[in-house]
PDB file of C-alpha atoms in Angstrom:
ATOM      1  CA  GLN A 214      22.482  -5.961  14.863  1.00  0.00           C
ATOM      2  CA  GLN A 215      19.188  -4.087  14.947  1.00  0.00           C
ATOM      3  CA  GLN A 216      20.784  -0.894  13.696  1.00  0.00           C
ATOM      4  CA  VAL A 217      20.376   0.780  10.363  1.00  0.00           C
ATOM      5  CA  LYS A 218      23.227   3.148   9.587  1.00  0.00           C
ATOM      6  CA  GLN A 219      22.429   6.103   7.363  1.00  0.00           C
ATOM      7  CA  SER A 220      24.728   8.587   5.662  1.00  0.00           C
ATOM      8  CA  PRO A 221      25.323  11.406   5.105  1.00  0.00           C
ATOM      9  CA  GLN A 222      23.817  13.342   8.010  1.00  0.00           C
ATOM     10  CA  SER A 223      23.260  16.345   5.795  1.00  0.00           C
ATOM     11  CA  LEU A 224      23.442  16.999   2.086  1.00  0.00           C
ATOM     12  CA  ILE A 225      23.233  20.121  -0.053  1.00  0.00           C
ATOM     13  CA  VAL A 226      22.570  19.776  -3.762  1.00  0.00           C
ATOM     14  CA  GLN A 227      21.817  22.232  -6.518  1.00  0.00           C
ATOM     15  CA  LYS A 228      18.423  22.068  -8.203  1.00  0.00           C
ATOM     16  CA  GLY A 229      18.419  19.390 -10.875  1.00  0.00           C
ATOM     17  CA  GLY A 230      21.180  17.396  -9.187  1.00  0.00           C
ATOM     18  CA  ILE A 231      20.834  13.807  -7.965  1.00  0.00           C
ATOM     19  CA  PRO A 232      21.193  13.486  -4.195  1.00  0.00           C
ATOM     20  CA  ILE A 233      22.052   9.983  -3.007  1.00  0.00           C
ATOM     21  CA  ILE A 234      21.427   8.783   0.531  1.00  0.00           C
ATOM     22  CA  ASN A 235      22.884   5.496   1.701  1.00  0.00           C
ATOM     23  CA  CYS A 236      21.863   2.992   4.348  1.00  0.00           C
ATOM     24  CA  ALA A 237      23.413  -0.216   5.634  1.00  0.00           C
ATOM     25  CA  TYR A 238      22.054  -2.935   7.873  1.00  0.00           C
ATOM     26  CA  GLU A 239      23.228  -6.105   9.598  1.00  0.00           C
ATOM     27  CA  ASN A 240      20.080  -8.042  10.414  1.00  0.00           C
ATOM     28  CA  THR A 241      19.384 -10.434   7.532  1.00  0.00           C
ATOM     29  CA  ALA A 242      15.863 -10.992   8.896  1.00  0.00           C
ATOM     30  CA  PHE A 243      14.839  -7.544   7.656  1.00  0.00           C
ATOM     31  CA  ASP A 244      12.437  -8.028   4.757  1.00  0.00           C
ATOM     32  CA  TYR A 245      10.987  -4.600   4.063  1.00  0.00           C
ATOM     33  CA  PHE A 246      12.914  -1.378   3.558  1.00  0.00           C
ATOM     34  CA  PRO A 247      10.887   1.848   3.392  1.00  0.00           C
ATOM     35  CA  TRP A 248      12.074   5.411   2.959  1.00  0.00           C
ATOM     36  CA  TYR A 249      10.272   8.247   4.691  1.00  0.00           C
ATOM     37  CA  GLN A 250      10.235  11.961   3.987  1.00  0.00           C
ATOM     38  CA  GLN A 251       9.655  14.347   6.866  1.00  0.00           C
ATOM     39  CA  PHE A 252       9.032  18.068   6.686  1.00  0.00           C
ATOM     40  CA  PRO A 253       9.553  20.263   9.784  1.00  0.00           C
ATOM     41  CA  GLY A 254       6.728  19.904  12.286  1.00  0.00           C
ATOM     42  CA  LYS A 255       5.133  16.989  10.436  1.00  0.00           C
ATOM     43  CA  GLY A 256       5.119  13.238  10.786  1.00  0.00           C
ATOM     44  CA  PRO A 257       7.099  11.078   8.346  1.00  0.00           C
ATOM     45  CA  ALA A 258       5.396  10.129   5.105  1.00  0.00           C
ATOM     46  CA  LEU A 259       6.162   6.967   3.164  1.00  0.00           C
ATOM     47  CA  LEU A 260       8.053   7.799   0.005  1.00  0.00           C
ATOM     48  CA  ILE A 261       8.976   4.458  -1.495  1.00  0.00           C
ATOM     49  CA  ALA A 262       9.760   0.978  -0.229  1.00  0.00           C
ATOM     50  CA  ILE A 263      11.503  -2.151  -1.457  1.00  0.00           C
ATOM     51  CA  ARG A 264      11.712  -5.826  -0.560  1.00  0.00           C
ATOM     52  CA  PRO A 265      15.037  -7.711  -0.734  1.00  0.00           C
ATOM     53  CA  ASP A 266      14.072  -9.806  -3.748  1.00  0.00           C
ATOM     54  CA  VAL A 267      14.238  -6.696  -5.953  1.00  0.00           C
ATOM     55  CA  SER A 268      17.429  -4.795  -6.830  1.00  0.00           C
ATOM     56  CA  GLU A 269      15.834  -1.540  -7.894  1.00  0.00           C
ATOM     57  CA  LYS A 270      12.502   0.219  -7.631  1.00  0.00           C
ATOM     58  CA  LYS A 271      11.431   3.501  -9.211  1.00  0.00           C
ATOM     59  CA  GLU A 272       8.487   5.694  -8.349  1.00  0.00           C
ATOM     60  CA  GLY A 273       8.471   8.964 -10.200  1.00  0.00           C
ATOM     61  CA  ARG A 274      11.718  10.788  -9.472  1.00  0.00           C
ATOM     62  CA  PHE A 275      12.622   8.496  -6.560  1.00  0.00           C
ATOM     63  CA  THR A 276      14.647   5.308  -6.984  1.00  0.00           C
ATOM     64  CA  ILE A 277      15.788   2.759  -4.436  1.00  0.00           C
ATOM     65  CA  SER A 278      18.807   0.634  -5.263  1.00  0.00           C
ATOM     66  CA  PHE A 279      19.183  -2.491  -3.151  1.00  0.00           C
ATOM     67  CA  ASN A 280      22.285  -4.645  -2.767  1.00  0.00           C
ATOM     68  CA  LYS A 281      21.347  -7.714  -0.768  1.00  0.00           C
ATOM     69  CA  SER A 282      24.824  -9.238  -0.618  1.00  0.00           C
ATOM     70  CA  ALA A 283      26.338  -5.998   0.681  1.00  0.00           C
ATOM     71  CA  LYS A 284      23.333  -5.354   2.942  1.00  0.00           C
ATOM     72  CA  GLN A 285      23.071  -1.835   1.628  1.00  0.00           C
ATOM     73  CA  PHE A 286      20.376   0.246   0.006  1.00  0.00           C
ATOM     74  CA  SER A 287      20.211   3.785  -1.244  1.00  0.00           C
ATOM     75  CA  LEU A 288      17.769   6.458  -2.311  1.00  0.00           C
ATOM     76  CA  HIS A 289      18.331   8.524  -5.446  1.00  0.00           C
ATOM     77  CA  ILE A 290      16.267  11.602  -6.246  1.00  0.00           C
ATOM     78  CA  MET A 291      16.301  12.535  -9.920  1.00  0.00           C
ATOM     79  CA  ASP A 292      15.922  16.131 -11.091  1.00  0.00           C
ATOM     80  CA  SER A 293      15.816  17.341  -7.487  1.00  0.00           C
ATOM     81  CA  GLN A 294      13.700  20.391  -6.680  1.00  0.00           C
ATOM     82  CA  PRO A 295      13.725  22.881  -3.775  1.00  0.00           C
ATOM     83  CA  GLY A 296      10.451  21.295  -2.626  1.00  0.00           C
ATOM     84  CA  ASP A 297      12.370  18.066  -1.994  1.00  0.00           C
ATOM     85  CA  SER A 298      14.233  19.799   0.847  1.00  0.00           C
ATOM     86  CA  ALA A 299      13.328  17.706   3.886  1.00  0.00           C
ATOM     87  CA  THR A 300      14.718  15.093   6.231  1.00  0.00           C
ATOM     88  CA  TYR A 301      14.829  11.587   4.806  1.00  0.00           C
ATOM     89  CA  PHE A 302      14.857   8.438   6.902  1.00  0.00           C
ATOM     90  CA  CYS A 303      15.583   4.936   5.755  1.00  0.00           C
ATOM     91  CA  ALA A 304      14.095   2.134   7.814  1.00  0.00           C
ATOM     92  CA  ALA A 305      13.923  -1.619   7.995  1.00  0.00           C
ATOM     93  CA  ILE A 306      11.578  -4.149   9.473  1.00  0.00           C
ATOM     94  CA  ALA A 307      11.499  -7.907   9.996  1.00  0.00           C
ATOM     95  CA  GLY A 308       7.943  -9.077   9.422  1.00  0.00           C
ATOM     96  CA  GLY A 309       4.582  -7.324   9.494  1.00  0.00           C
ATOM     97  CA  ALA A 310       3.397  -5.376  12.552  1.00  0.00           C
ATOM     98  CA  GLN A 311       6.905  -5.410  13.968  1.00  0.00           C
ATOM     99  CA  LYS A 312       8.773  -2.304  14.966  1.00  0.00           C
ATOM    100  CA  LEU A 313      10.505  -0.221  12.343  1.00  0.00           C
ATOM    101  CA  VAL A 314      14.210   0.366  12.825  1.00  0.00           C
ATOM    102  CA  PHE A 315      15.082   3.851  11.607  1.00  0.00           C
ATOM    103  CA  GLY A 316      18.308   5.254  10.274  1.00  0.00           C
ATOM    104  CA  GLN A 317      19.652   8.466  11.778  1.00  0.00           C
ATOM    105  CA  GLY A 318      18.173  10.675   9.072  1.00  0.00           C
ATOM    106  CA  THR A 319      19.595  12.913   6.338  1.00  0.00           C
ATOM    107  CA  ARG A 320      18.753  16.583   6.138  1.00  0.00           C
ATOM    108  CA  LEU A 321      18.585  17.366   2.438  1.00  0.00           C
ATOM    109  CA  THR A 322      18.692  20.899   1.096  1.00  0.00           C
ATOM    110  CA  ILE A 323      18.093  21.585  -2.577  1.00  0.00           C
ATOM    111  CA  ASN A 324      19.322  25.029  -3.549  1.00  0.00           C
ATOM    112  CA  PRO A 325      17.478  26.870  -6.328  1.00  0.00           C
TER     113      PRO A 325
ATOM    114  CA  GLY B 190      -4.587   5.399   1.113  1.00  0.00           C
ATOM    115  CA  ALA B 191      -4.414   4.780   4.836  1.00  0.00           C
ATOM    116  CA  VAL B 192      -4.819   7.872   7.021  1.00  0.00           C
ATOM    117  CA  VAL B 193      -3.840   8.346  10.651  1.00  0.00           C
ATOM    118  CA  SER B 194      -5.139  11.387  12.486  1.00  0.00           C
ATOM    119  CA  GLN B 195      -3.228  12.650  15.513  1.00  0.00           C
ATOM    120  CA  HIS B 196      -4.637  15.238  17.873  1.00  0.00           C
ATOM    121  CA  PRO B 197      -3.754  17.768  19.095  1.00  0.00           C
ATOM    122  CA  SER B 198      -1.072  19.006  16.733  1.00  0.00           C
ATOM    123  CA  TRP B 199       0.409  21.152  19.452  1.00  0.00           C
ATOM    124  CA  VAL B 200      -0.217  21.698  23.139  1.00  0.00           C
ATOM    125  CA  ILE B 201       1.298  23.826  25.878  1.00  0.00           C
ATOM    126  CA  CYS B 202       0.790  22.688  29.465  1.00  0.00           C
ATOM    127  CA  LYS B 203       1.931  23.718  32.877  1.00  0.00           C
ATOM    128  CA  SER B 204       4.417  21.562  34.696  1.00  0.00           C
ATOM    129  CA  GLY B 205       2.736  18.914  36.830  1.00  0.00           C
ATOM    130  CA  THR B 206      -0.328  18.483  34.672  1.00  0.00           C
ATOM    131  CA  SER B 207      -1.218  15.507  32.484  1.00  0.00           C
ATOM    132  CA  VAL B 208      -1.839  15.673  28.772  1.00  0.00           C
ATOM    133  CA  LYS B 209      -3.473  13.175  26.439  1.00  0.00           C
ATOM    134  CA  ILE B 210      -2.607  12.677  22.791  1.00  0.00           C
ATOM    135  CA  GLU B 211      -4.957  10.750  20.499  1.00  0.00           C
ATOM    136  CA  CYS B 212      -4.081   8.687  17.474  1.00  0.00           C
ATOM    137  CA  ARG B 213      -6.876   7.464  15.204  1.00  0.00           C
ATOM    138  CA  SER B 214      -6.785   5.309  12.122  1.00  0.00           C
ATOM    139  CA  LEU B 215      -9.497   6.825   9.943  1.00  0.00           C
ATOM    140  CA  ASP B 216     -10.075   4.308   7.182  1.00  0.00           C
ATOM    141  CA  PHE B 217      -8.608   1.075   8.458  1.00  0.00           C
ATOM    142  CA  GLN B 218      -8.403  -1.016  11.585  1.00  0.00           C
ATOM    143  CA  ALA B 219      -5.070  -0.976  13.334  1.00  0.00           C
ATOM    144  CA  THR B 220      -4.418  -3.846  15.701  1.00  0.00           C
ATOM    145  CA  THR B 221      -0.938  -2.449  16.335  1.00  0.00           C
ATOM    146  CA  MET B 222       0.029   1.158  16.885  1.00  0.00           C
ATOM    147  CA  PHE B 223       3.372   2.646  17.781  1.00  0.00           C
ATOM    148  CA  TRP B 224       4.367   5.763  19.703  1.00  0.00           C
ATOM    149  CA  TYR B 225       7.565   7.652  18.971  1.00  0.00           C
ATOM    150  CA  ARG B 226       9.368  10.598  20.444  1.00  0.00           C
ATOM    151  CA  GLN B 227      11.558  12.839  18.334  1.00  0.00           C
ATOM    152  CA  PHE B 228      14.017  15.430  19.549  1.00  0.00           C
ATOM    153  CA  PRO B 229      15.121  18.263  17.236  1.00  0.00           C
ATOM    154  CA  LYS B 230      17.348  17.104  14.397  1.00  0.00           C
ATOM    155  CA  GLN B 231      17.217  13.520  15.581  1.00  0.00           C
ATOM    156  CA  SER B 232      15.659  10.301  14.409  1.00  0.00           C
ATOM    157  CA  LEU B 233      12.451   8.829  15.744  1.00  0.00           C
ATOM    158  CA  MET B 234      12.803   6.948  19.004  1.00  0.00           C
ATOM    159  CA  LEU B 235      10.268   4.208  19.584  1.00  0.00           C
ATOM    160  CA  MET B 236       8.645   4.530  22.986  1.00  0.00           C
ATOM    161  CA  ALA B 237       6.111   1.724  22.957  1.00  0.00           C
ATOM    162  CA  THR B 238       4.057  -0.665  20.892  1.00  0.00           C
ATOM    163  CA  SER B 239       0.372  -0.912  21.653  1.00  0.00           C
ATOM    164  CA  ASN B 240      -1.876  -3.786  20.679  1.00  0.00           C
ATOM    165  CA  GLU B 241      -5.636  -3.468  20.788  1.00  0.00           C
ATOM    166  CA  GLY B 242      -7.055  -4.886  23.975  1.00  0.00           C
ATOM    167  CA  SER B 243      -3.761  -5.637  25.664  1.00  0.00           C
ATOM    168  CA  LYS B 244      -1.057  -3.867  27.605  1.00  0.00           C
ATOM    169  CA  ALA B 245       1.489  -1.815  25.715  1.00  0.00           C
ATOM    170  CA  THR B 246       5.052  -3.021  25.341  1.00  0.00           C
ATOM    171  CA  TYR B 247       7.490  -0.314  26.351  1.00  0.00           C
ATOM    172  CA  GLU B 248      11.026   0.099  25.073  1.00  0.00           C
ATOM    173  CA  GLN B 249      13.875  -0.037  27.520  1.00  0.00           C
ATOM    174  CA  GLY B 250      14.267   3.185  29.454  1.00  0.00           C
ATOM    175  CA  VAL B 251      10.714   4.442  28.855  1.00  0.00           C
ATOM    176  CA  GLU B 252       8.766   4.980  32.072  1.00  0.00           C
ATOM    177  CA  LYS B 253       5.470   3.133  31.830  1.00  0.00           C
ATOM    178  CA  ASP B 254       3.952   5.100  34.704  1.00  0.00           C
ATOM    179  CA  LYS B 255       4.763   8.416  33.070  1.00  0.00           C
ATOM    180  CA  PHE B 256       3.711   7.527  29.540  1.00  0.00           C
ATOM    181  CA  LEU B 257       0.387   5.719  29.766  1.00  0.00           C
ATOM    182  CA  ILE B 258      -0.787   4.082  26.571  1.00  0.00           C
ATOM    183  CA  ASN B 259      -4.294   2.824  25.959  1.00  0.00           C
ATOM    184  CA  HIS B 260      -5.411   1.018  22.812  1.00  0.00           C
ATOM    185  CA  ALA B 261      -9.038   0.341  23.617  1.00  0.00           C
ATOM    186  CA  SER B 262     -10.335   0.005  20.079  1.00  0.00           C
ATOM    187  CA  LEU B 263      -9.077  -0.957  16.648  1.00  0.00           C
ATOM    188  CA  THR B 264      -9.027   2.671  15.562  1.00  0.00           C
ATOM    189  CA  LEU B 265      -7.853   4.581  18.624  1.00  0.00           C
ATOM    190  CA  SER B 266      -4.730   4.648  20.747  1.00  0.00           C
ATOM    191  CA  THR B 267      -3.957   7.313  23.313  1.00  0.00           C
ATOM    192  CA  LEU B 268      -0.754   8.430  24.971  1.00  0.00           C
ATOM    193  CA  THR B 269      -1.077  10.241  28.291  1.00  0.00           C
ATOM    194  CA  VAL B 270       1.950  12.043  29.649  1.00  0.00           C
ATOM    195  CA  THR B 271       1.362  12.162  33.385  1.00  0.00           C
ATOM    196  CA  SER B 272       2.753  14.784  35.742  1.00  0.00           C
ATOM    197  CA  ALA B 273       4.572  16.351  32.829  1.00  0.00           C
ATOM    198  CA  HIS B 274       7.796  18.292  33.319  1.00  0.00           C
ATOM    199  CA  PRO B 275       9.776  20.517  30.959  1.00  0.00           C
ATOM    200  CA  GLU B 276      12.063  17.622  30.018  1.00  0.00           C
ATOM    201  CA  ASP B 277       9.021  15.835  28.576  1.00  0.00           C
ATOM    202  CA  SER B 278       8.712  18.574  25.980  1.00  0.00           C
ATOM    203  CA  SER B 279       9.189  16.948  22.598  1.00  0.00           C
ATOM    204  CA  PHE B 280       7.549  15.987  19.323  1.00  0.00           C
ATOM    205  CA  TYR B 281       5.424  12.864  19.737  1.00  0.00           C
ATOM    206  CA  ILE B 282       4.375  10.829  16.715  1.00  0.00           C
ATOM    207  CA  CYS B 283       2.127   7.804  16.401  1.00  0.00           C
ATOM    208  CA  SER B 284       1.958   5.270  13.624  1.00  0.00           C
ATOM    209  CA  ALA B 285      -0.336   2.400  12.768  1.00  0.00           C
ATOM    210  CA  TRP B 286       0.134  -0.812  10.855  1.00  0.00           C
ATOM    211  CA  ASP B 287      -2.562  -1.208   8.248  1.00  0.00           C
ATOM    212  CA  GLY B 288      -1.659  -4.785   7.462  1.00  0.00           C
ATOM    213  CA  GLY B 289      -1.599  -4.137   3.744  1.00  0.00           C
ATOM    214  CA  ALA B 290       0.276  -2.459   0.967  1.00  0.00           C
ATOM    215  CA  TYR B 291       0.808   0.796   2.817  1.00  0.00           C
ATOM    216  CA  GLY B 292       2.462  -0.774   5.793  1.00  0.00           C
ATOM    217  CA  TYR B 293       2.992   1.843   8.423  1.00  0.00           C
ATOM    218  CA  THR B 294       1.180   5.157   8.325  1.00  0.00           C
ATOM    219  CA  PHE B 295       2.266   7.994  10.569  1.00  0.00           C
ATOM    220  CA  GLY B 296       0.254  10.693  12.248  1.00  0.00           C
ATOM    221  CA  SER B 297       1.184  14.323  11.765  1.00  0.00           C
ATOM    222  CA  GLY B 298       2.753  14.557  15.212  1.00  0.00           C
ATOM    223  CA  THR B 299       2.095  16.508  18.404  1.00  0.00           C
ATOM    224  CA  ARG B 300       4.400  19.251  19.593  1.00  0.00           C
ATOM    225  CA  LEU B 301       4.238  19.126  23.398  1.00  0.00           C
ATOM    226  CA  THR B 302       5.657  22.019  25.377  1.00  0.00           C
ATOM    227  CA  ILE B 303       5.683  21.952  29.170  1.00  0.00           C
ATOM    228  CA  VAL B 304       6.215  25.300  30.847  1.00  0.00           C
TER     229      VAL B 304
END
């Protein structure tokens, strides 16, 4: 019940396309859902996050869609660029200062 | 925004030695810090949660005597890999809870190689 399932494992998109990464969870106590971007040899960096009382959140080219009833959320990257090539992790947490539960990660490649 | 500094960024040690990794919150106080291990092409695996002034809480399967965690101040947590062996080689990442809008901030990671 603590798991967050992420798909796909890898994704290749042409520049300008809209990659979509999906995550699903079971634990209804989760109340904060961040997405992290990780480049090789670096730690994850917070990209965008959403709380379950909101169905969509946009920050620049990144959008989270959240479906509370289905217990699913997804990341969309608009006008994708080669510089967006990285590994993306969804995560979930139940309450502050608690441990993050990470998805398995998606290796995204944006071809020029 | 919140910044977490992790040092060193990479280290190579001989088998049998101990190595210490530092994690500092630079512009905020972190009562809770987390240590992760990441294998190539895999997700982050939580090793332990450290709270300032108290003993760390280790995840199941993580050897507390091998991975010593100290969180002596509100801005510093250390992970010491004792009597390291080649199988301990990995990418270690810390994170800190800033208690505010930024939530969790991660360090840049430490690539540990035991030869």
